[in-house]
């Protein structure tokens, strides 16, 4: 039977100011670190979509269709590990209807549904176990209401009884990738955007990554500096590339060399080829060609990047679009992740909102840490 959790911090009546985060300056350097996504998970966190105006007025899809896509992703992950779904109380009945009985629903007031960005980034410590970072979430530079989502990470961590680390850095989980071996990759078009961190420079951001995430080297890609994609994130890294292992990256690619996006792909690829990781390694690259045939040309934005996959226990949850390119992407992912089952999940309606599987999921590492 499906569980609805309603302990205090997850209650709709909860005081959103309850609980605090330790500021990053109080965190000792080189002790906490963010594990790679492929380490074993205790759970995957998601947030159920409920904001009809955002989806139907903003992206031109029906909320009901988007909810089906979210449920597909959640049910696919639940085959491999626990899924904890934050649900606004107004949408609890619909979530119960579509989510399988082994998905835990947690009632909590929220604005939107992108847990990768508004949820916590979990970190680990050799003696103190698991905690989390609550980034200063401002809805990708104030693009939508976020009075509830700005405290979501803190509320989740308080509910779990975990330490919460705050920071002045405006950031989202989808803006960073780590390899668990000291390397972080991000994009200039997001973190250096005046709508995120005016007045803050790279060195200051890198110090925060070192202190909170155990990062020894930050690699900066251009991202989408001219914002040609119309992506509301301004060019998140999880649409550009993803680690397969330390020293190896899956990179977004396009066969449409005449498109405006092709130059974005080339510039990011060039920056990756020039970079080395925290251990001085050049990157082994494997291309994932975009789902160009799935793109709705009438849509304001469409996430066609197969790099927006999610690594869960024993599997890769892959965005799929019902086109021939899905199988090519699946074959590439099988090559990159031997021993993991590749599970394609069709997400065309979610893609109309500018996101993919990775955008709506957030991993909580298992403790003690393994792998």
Short mmCIF file of C-alpha atoms in Angstrom, two decimals:
data_model
loop_
_atom_site.label_atom_id
_atom_site.label_comp_id
_atom_site.label_asym_id
_atom_site.label_seq_id
_atom_site.Cartn_x
_atom_site.Cartn_y
_atom_site.Cartn_z
CA UNK A 1 0.00 0.00 0.00
CA UNK A 2 1.25 3.46 -0.86
CA UNK A 3 2.63 5.53 2.00
CA UNK A 4 1.75 9.19 2.52
CA UNK A 5 4.24 10.75 4.91
CA UNK A 6 3.13 13.75 6.94
CA UNK A 7 5.61 14.24 9.75
CA UNK A 8 6.00 17.86 10.71
CA UNK A 9 8.57 19.06 8.23
CA UNK A 10 6.66 17.54 5.33
CA UNK A 11 3.31 18.94 6.38
CA UNK A 12 1.56 21.59 4.31
CA UNK A 13 1.08 23.49 7.56
CA UNK A 14 4.79 23.49 8.29
CA UNK A 15 6.40 26.85 8.99
CA UNK A 16 8.70 27.28 6.00
CA UNK A 17 11.21 29.19 8.12
CA UNK A 18 11.63 26.24 10.47
CA UNK A 19 15.13 24.79 10.57
CA UNK A 20 18.44 26.38 9.68
CA UNK A 21 21.45 25.77 7.49
CA UNK A 22 25.06 26.14 8.56
CA UNK A 23 26.78 28.66 6.30
CA UNK A 24 29.46 27.29 3.98
CA UNK A 25 32.20 29.37 5.64
CA UNK A 26 31.73 27.31 8.82
CA UNK A 27 32.33 24.02 6.98
CA UNK A 28 35.85 22.62 7.25
CA UNK A 29 37.55 22.25 3.87
CA UNK A 30 38.44 18.85 2.41
CA UNK A 31 36.15 16.84 4.66
CA UNK A 32 32.74 16.89 2.97
CA UNK A 33 32.48 15.76 -0.66
CA UNK A 34 29.80 15.11 -3.24
CA UNK A 35 29.87 11.51 -4.51
CA UNK A 36 29.42 10.66 -8.16
CA UNK A 37 25.90 9.81 -9.28
CA UNK A 38 26.81 6.16 -9.85
CA UNK A 39 27.51 5.29 -6.20
CA UNK A 40 24.73 3.25 -4.55
CA UNK A 41 21.67 5.30 -3.60
CA UNK A 42 19.47 5.21 -0.54
CA UNK A 43 16.72 6.82 -2.61
CA UNK A 44 15.80 9.07 -5.51
CA UNK A 45 13.95 12.31 -4.76
CA UNK A 46 11.40 13.84 -7.13
CA UNK A 47 8.71 16.55 -6.99
CA UNK A 48 5.29 15.92 -8.52
CA UNK A 49 4.13 18.52 -11.11
CA UNK A 50 0.97 20.35 -10.07
CA UNK A 51 1.26 23.94 -11.32
CA UNK A 52 -1.18 24.01 -14.22
CA UNK A 53 -0.46 27.61 -15.22
CA UNK A 54 3.27 26.99 -15.54
CA UNK A 55 2.90 23.95 -17.78
CA UNK A 56 -0.12 24.87 -19.87
CA UNK A 57 0.39 28.61 -20.31
CA UNK A 58 4.17 28.54 -20.27
CA UNK A 59 4.93 25.39 -22.25
CA UNK A 60 1.75 24.54 -24.15
CA UNK A 61 1.24 21.00 -22.85
CA UNK A 62 -1.46 19.67 -20.56
CA UNK A 63 -0.58 19.09 -16.94
CA UNK A 64 -2.22 15.66 -17.07
CA UNK A 65 0.14 14.55 -19.86
CA UNK A 66 3.19 15.88 -18.02
CA UNK A 67 2.13 14.01 -14.89
CA UNK A 68 2.03 10.78 -16.89
CA UNK A 69 5.65 11.37 -17.96
CA UNK A 70 6.75 12.06 -14.38
CA UNK A 71 5.00 8.89 -13.21
CA UNK A 72 6.71 6.86 -15.95
CA UNK A 73 10.10 8.06 -14.72
CA UNK A 74 9.27 7.45 -11.05
CA UNK A 75 7.87 3.98 -11.68
CA UNK A 76 10.91 3.04 -13.79
CA UNK A 77 13.32 4.10 -11.05
CA UNK A 78 11.24 2.35 -8.37
CA UNK A 79 12.15 -1.01 -9.95
CA UNK A 80 15.70 -0.40 -8.75
CA UNK A 81 15.59 1.79 -5.64
CA UNK A 82 13.22 3.68 -3.32
CA UNK A 83 11.58 6.81 -4.73
CA UNK A 84 10.49 9.67 -2.48
CA UNK A 85 8.03 11.95 -4.26
CA UNK A 86 7.31 15.38 -2.80
CA UNK A 87 3.68 16.22 -3.60
CA UNK A 88 1.87 19.50 -3.15
CA UNK A 89 -1.26 18.68 -1.11
CA UNK A 90 -3.45 19.94 -3.96
CA UNK A 91 -2.18 17.16 -6.24
CA UNK A 92 -1.95 14.21 -3.85
CA UNK A 93 -4.91 12.32 -5.34
CA UNK A 94 -3.51 12.45 -8.88
CA UNK A 95 -0.08 11.36 -7.66
CA UNK A 96 -1.61 8.41 -5.82
CA UNK A 97 -3.45 7.45 -8.99
CA UNK A 98 -0.38 7.35 -11.25
CA UNK A 99 2.52 6.42 -8.97
CA UNK A 100 3.10 2.80 -8.06
CA UNK A 101 2.47 1.50 -4.53
CA UNK A 102 6.21 1.38 -3.77
CA UNK A 103 6.66 5.14 -4.29
CA UNK A 104 6.57 7.13 -1.05
CA UNK A 105 4.56 10.35 -1.31
CA UNK A 106 5.55 13.26 0.95
CA UNK A 107 3.03 16.10 1.17
CA UNK A 108 4.79 19.45 1.10
CA UNK A 109 3.85 22.81 -0.44
CA UNK A 110 5.93 23.62 -3.54
CA UNK A 111 5.85 25.95 -6.55
CA UNK A 112 7.29 23.76 -9.28
CA UNK A 113 8.64 20.29 -9.99
CA UNK A 114 12.38 20.34 -10.80
CA UNK A 115 13.94 18.48 -7.88
CA UNK A 116 17.40 18.41 -9.44
CA UNK A 117 17.50 22.18 -9.09
CA UNK A 118 15.45 23.06 -6.02
CA UNK A 119 16.25 19.94 -4.01
CA UNK A 120 19.40 19.37 -1.93
CA UNK A 121 22.75 18.27 -3.32
CA UNK A 122 23.73 15.46 -0.97
CA UNK A 123 27.29 15.30 0.36
CA UNK A 124 29.21 12.80 2.49
CA UNK A 125 31.79 12.90 5.28
CA UNK A 126 33.99 9.96 6.36
CA UNK A 127 32.89 10.27 10.00
CA UNK A 128 29.65 12.26 9.90
CA UNK A 129 27.79 10.43 7.13
CA UNK A 130 25.38 12.17 4.76
CA UNK A 131 24.30 15.83 4.76
CA UNK A 132 23.14 18.23 2.08
CA UNK A 133 23.72 21.59 0.45
CA UNK A 134 20.87 24.06 0.08
CA UNK A 135 21.91 26.29 -2.81
CA UNK A 136 20.41 29.78 -3.05
CA UNK A 137 17.67 28.81 -5.50
CA UNK A 138 16.16 31.74 -7.40
CA UNK A 139 14.29 29.87 -10.17
CA UNK A 140 16.97 30.24 -12.85
CA UNK A 141 17.31 33.96 -12.42
CA UNK A 142 13.80 34.81 -11.32
CA UNK A 143 11.97 33.19 -14.23
CA UNK A 144 9.08 31.95 -12.07
CA UNK A 145 7.68 32.12 -8.55
CA UNK A 146 9.88 30.31 -6.05
CA UNK A 147 8.87 31.48 -2.59
CA UNK A 148 8.25 27.85 -1.58
CA UNK A 149 10.91 26.13 -3.66
CA UNK A 150 13.71 28.33 -2.33
CA UNK A 151 13.38 26.50 1.01
CA UNK A 152 12.68 23.01 -0.36
CA UNK A 153 16.22 21.65 0.04
CA UNK A 154 16.39 22.83 3.64
CA UNK A 155 12.98 21.38 4.47
CA UNK A 156 13.91 17.99 3.00
CA UNK A 157 17.19 17.88 4.92
CA UNK A 158 15.53 18.97 8.16
CA UNK A 159 12.92 16.24 7.67
CA UNK A 160 15.66 13.65 7.20
CA UNK A 161 17.48 14.91 10.29
CA UNK A 162 20.57 15.72 8.22
CA UNK A 163 22.94 18.67 8.47
CA UNK A 164 22.13 21.43 6.00
CA UNK A 165 24.82 23.68 4.55
CA UNK A 166 23.75 27.04 3.15
CA UNK A 167 25.64 29.25 0.74
CA UNK A 168 25.28 32.65 -0.94
CA UNK A 169 25.90 30.98 -4.30
CA UNK A 170 22.86 30.96 -6.56
CA UNK A 171 23.07 27.55 -8.17
CA UNK A 172 21.03 24.55 -9.23
CA UNK A 173 21.84 20.86 -9.14
CA UNK A 174 21.49 20.66 -12.92
CA UNK A 175 24.24 23.26 -13.30
CA UNK A 176 26.96 20.97 -11.93
CA UNK A 177 28.32 17.50 -12.57
CA UNK A 178 30.94 15.82 -10.36
CA UNK A 179 33.00 12.68 -10.89
CA UNK A 180 33.49 11.91 -7.17
CA UNK A 181 37.23 12.14 -7.78
CA UNK A 182 37.73 15.88 -7.35
CA UNK A 183 36.41 17.23 -10.66
CA UNK A 184 33.36 19.43 -11.20
CA UNK A 185 32.08 20.63 -14.58
CA UNK A 186 29.76 23.61 -15.00
CA UNK A 187 28.87 26.34 -17.51
CA UNK A 188 29.69 30.03 -17.56
CA UNK A 189 26.32 30.91 -19.10
CA UNK A 190 24.60 29.78 -15.89
CA UNK A 191 26.79 30.61 -12.92
CA UNK A 192 28.35 33.80 -14.31
CA UNK A 193 24.98 35.06 -15.50
CA UNK A 194 24.05 38.36 -13.78
CA UNK A 195 20.65 36.84 -13.02
CA UNK A 196 22.35 34.36 -10.66
CA UNK A 197 25.48 35.75 -9.05
CA UNK A 198 26.18 39.41 -9.85
CA UNK A 199 29.52 40.50 -8.48
CA UNK A 200 30.77 36.98 -7.71
CA UNK A 201 33.76 35.68 -9.68
CA UNK A 202 34.96 32.21 -10.62
CA UNK A 203 37.53 32.01 -7.83
CA UNK A 204 34.87 32.71 -5.20
CA UNK A 205 32.58 30.04 -6.67
CA UNK A 206 35.41 27.52 -6.88
CA UNK A 207 36.19 28.10 -3.19
CA UNK A 208 32.57 27.27 -2.34
CA UNK A 209 32.70 24.10 -4.47
CA UNK A 210 35.95 23.07 -2.76
CA UNK A 211 34.59 23.65 0.73
CA UNK A 212 31.12 22.14 0.30
CA UNK A 213 31.65 19.48 -2.38
CA UNK A 214 35.31 18.53 -1.95
CA UNK A 215 36.12 19.74 -5.47
CA UNK A 216 39.78 20.08 -6.41
CA UNK A 217 39.28 21.36 -9.96
CA UNK A 218 36.36 23.16 -11.61
CA UNK A 219 36.08 23.00 -15.40
CA UNK A 220 34.18 25.87 -17.01
CA UNK A 221 32.42 25.29 -20.32
CA UNK A 222 30.81 28.19 -22.21
CA UNK A 223 27.36 26.59 -22.08
CA UNK A 224 24.90 28.61 -24.15
CA UNK A 225 26.32 32.17 -23.96
CA UNK A 226 23.99 33.61 -26.61
CA UNK A 227 21.00 31.70 -25.18
CA UNK A 228 20.06 30.38 -28.61
CA UNK A 229 18.16 27.37 -27.24
CA UNK A 230 15.61 29.38 -25.28
CA UNK A 231 16.31 27.04 -22.36
CA UNK A 232 15.09 28.67 -19.15
CA UNK A 233 18.13 27.33 -17.28
CA UNK A 234 20.48 29.37 -19.51
CA UNK A 235 22.51 26.28 -20.39
CA UNK A 236 22.69 23.65 -17.65
CA UNK A 237 25.57 21.21 -17.84
CA UNK A 238 23.27 18.16 -17.77
CA UNK A 239 22.16 19.04 -21.29
CA UNK A 240 25.79 19.31 -22.45
CA UNK A 241 27.62 16.32 -21.02
CA UNK A 242 27.65 13.72 -18.25
CA UNK A 243 30.33 11.64 -16.57
CA UNK A 244 30.45 7.92 -17.35
CA UNK A 245 33.36 7.49 -14.93
CA UNK A 246 36.29 9.65 -13.84
CA UNK A 247 38.10 10.69 -17.00
CA UNK A 248 35.23 9.79 -19.35
CA UNK A 249 32.35 11.96 -20.57
CA UNK A 250 29.26 11.40 -22.66
CA UNK A 251 28.84 14.57 -24.73
CA UNK A 252 25.81 16.04 -26.47
CA UNK A 253 26.18 16.06 -30.26
CA UNK A 254 24.09 17.06 -33.26
CA UNK A 255 24.05 15.96 -36.89
CA UNK A 256 22.30 19.18 -37.90
CA UNK A 257 25.47 21.18 -38.53
CA UNK A 258 23.51 24.07 -40.03
CA UNK A 259 21.51 24.77 -36.89
CA UNK A 260 22.20 27.63 -34.48
CA UNK A 261 22.73 25.02 -31.79
CA UNK A 262 25.57 23.36 -33.71
CA UNK A 263 27.94 26.19 -32.80
CA UNK A 264 27.01 25.81 -29.12
CA UNK A 265 27.87 22.10 -29.36
CA UNK A 266 31.19 22.83 -31.09
CA UNK A 267 32.31 25.41 -28.53
CA UNK A 268 31.49 23.18 -25.57
CA UNK A 269 33.21 20.23 -27.23
CA UNK A 270 36.30 22.36 -27.89
CA UNK A 271 36.48 23.42 -24.23
CA UNK A 272 36.17 19.81 -23.07
CA UNK A 273 38.93 18.67 -25.44
CA UNK A 274 41.28 21.33 -24.05
CA UNK A 275 40.53 20.48 -20.41
CA UNK A 276 42.07 18.03 -17.98
CA UNK A 277 40.45 16.71 -14.81
CA UNK A 278 41.62 17.01 -11.20
CA UNK A 279 44.12 14.19 -11.76
CA UNK A 280 45.49 15.70 -14.97
CA UNK A 281 43.72 13.29 -17.32
CA UNK A 282 42.42 14.27 -20.74
CA UNK A 283 38.83 13.16 -21.23
CA UNK A 284 37.74 10.10 -23.14
CA UNK A 285 34.65 11.23 -25.07
CA UNK A 286 31.61 9.32 -26.28
CA UNK A 287 28.99 11.14 -28.37
CA UNK A 288 25.25 11.03 -27.72
CA UNK A 289 23.48 12.51 -30.74
CA UNK A 290 20.42 14.61 -29.98
CA UNK A 291 16.86 13.45 -30.65
CA UNK A 292 16.49 15.99 -33.46
CA UNK A 293 13.59 14.16 -35.12
CA UNK A 294 11.53 14.45 -31.94
CA UNK A 295 11.79 18.23 -31.65
CA UNK A 296 8.47 20.04 -31.94
CA UNK A 297 9.29 23.04 -34.14
CA UNK A 298 6.26 24.88 -32.78
CA UNK A 299 7.44 24.50 -29.19
CA UNK A 300 9.08 27.38 -27.35
CA UNK A 301 11.67 24.95 -26.01
CA UNK A 302 12.25 21.19 -26.25
CA UNK A 303 14.84 19.13 -24.36
CA UNK A 304 16.21 16.67 -26.93
CA UNK A 305 19.46 15.82 -25.15
CA UNK A 306 20.11 12.18 -24.35
CA UNK A 307 22.81 13.31 -21.90
CA UNK A 308 19.92 14.16 -19.57
CA UNK A 309 19.78 10.57 -18.32
CA UNK A 310 19.80 9.47 -14.68
CA UNK A 311 22.00 6.84 -13.05
CA UNK A 312 20.21 4.75 -10.41
CA UNK A 313 21.08 1.49 -8.67
CA UNK A 314 21.84 -0.99 -11.43
CA UNK A 315 20.27 1.02 -14.25
CA UNK A 316 20.36 4.04 -16.53
CA UNK A 317 17.00 5.78 -16.89
CA UNK A 318 17.20 7.24 -20.39
CA UNK A 319 15.00 9.93 -21.93
CA UNK A 320 13.20 8.49 -24.95
CA UNK A 321 10.99 10.07 -27.60
CA UNK A 322 9.51 7.22 -29.63
CA UNK A 323 11.95 7.65 -32.54
CA UNK A 324 14.67 5.52 -34.13
CA UNK A 325 17.44 7.55 -32.45
CA UNK A 326 16.32 6.18 -29.08
CA UNK A 327 17.91 2.82 -29.81
CA UNK A 328 21.19 4.39 -30.95
CA UNK A 329 21.35 6.36 -27.70
CA UNK A 330 20.52 3.25 -25.68
CA UNK A 331 23.33 1.33 -27.39
CA UNK A 332 25.80 4.12 -26.57
CA UNK A 333 24.71 4.14 -22.93
CA UNK A 334 25.08 0.35 -22.70
CA UNK A 335 28.63 0.76 -23.97
CA UNK A 336 29.35 3.50 -21.42
CA UNK A 337 27.77 1.66 -18.48
CA UNK A 338 28.40 -2.08 -18.83
CA UNK A 339 26.50 -4.08 -16.25
CA UNK A 340 23.67 -1.56 -15.92
CA UNK A 341 20.27 -2.02 -17.51
CA UNK A 342 19.39 0.85 -19.86
CA UNK A 343 15.72 1.73 -19.41
CA UNK A 344 14.26 4.11 -22.02
CA UNK A 345 11.32 6.17 -20.70
CA UNK A 346 9.27 8.26 -23.11
CA UNK A 347 9.13 11.90 -21.93
CA UNK A 348 7.92 14.00 -24.89
CA UNK A 349 5.58 16.12 -22.77
CA UNK A 350 8.21 16.73 -20.10
CA UNK A 351 10.63 17.73 -22.86
CA UNK A 352 8.24 20.51 -23.90
CA UNK A 353 8.95 22.08 -20.50
CA UNK A 354 12.67 22.17 -21.30
CA UNK A 355 13.71 19.25 -19.12
CA UNK A 356 14.57 15.59 -19.14
CA UNK A 357 14.95 12.69 -16.75
CA UNK A 358 17.98 14.13 -14.95
CA UNK A 359 16.23 17.47 -14.39
CA UNK A 360 13.46 15.93 -12.29
CA UNK A 361 15.52 13.52 -10.16
CA UNK A 362 17.98 13.92 -7.28
CA UNK A 363 20.04 11.10 -5.81
CA UNK A 364 20.49 10.51 -2.08
CA UNK A 365 23.62 8.37 -1.60
CA UNK A 366 23.48 5.31 0.61
CA UNK A 367 25.60 5.23 3.74
CA UNK A 368 28.13 3.75 4.38
CA UNK A 369 29.35 4.87 0.98
CA UNK A 370 30.32 2.12 -1.46
CA UNK A 371 31.57 2.04 -5.03
#
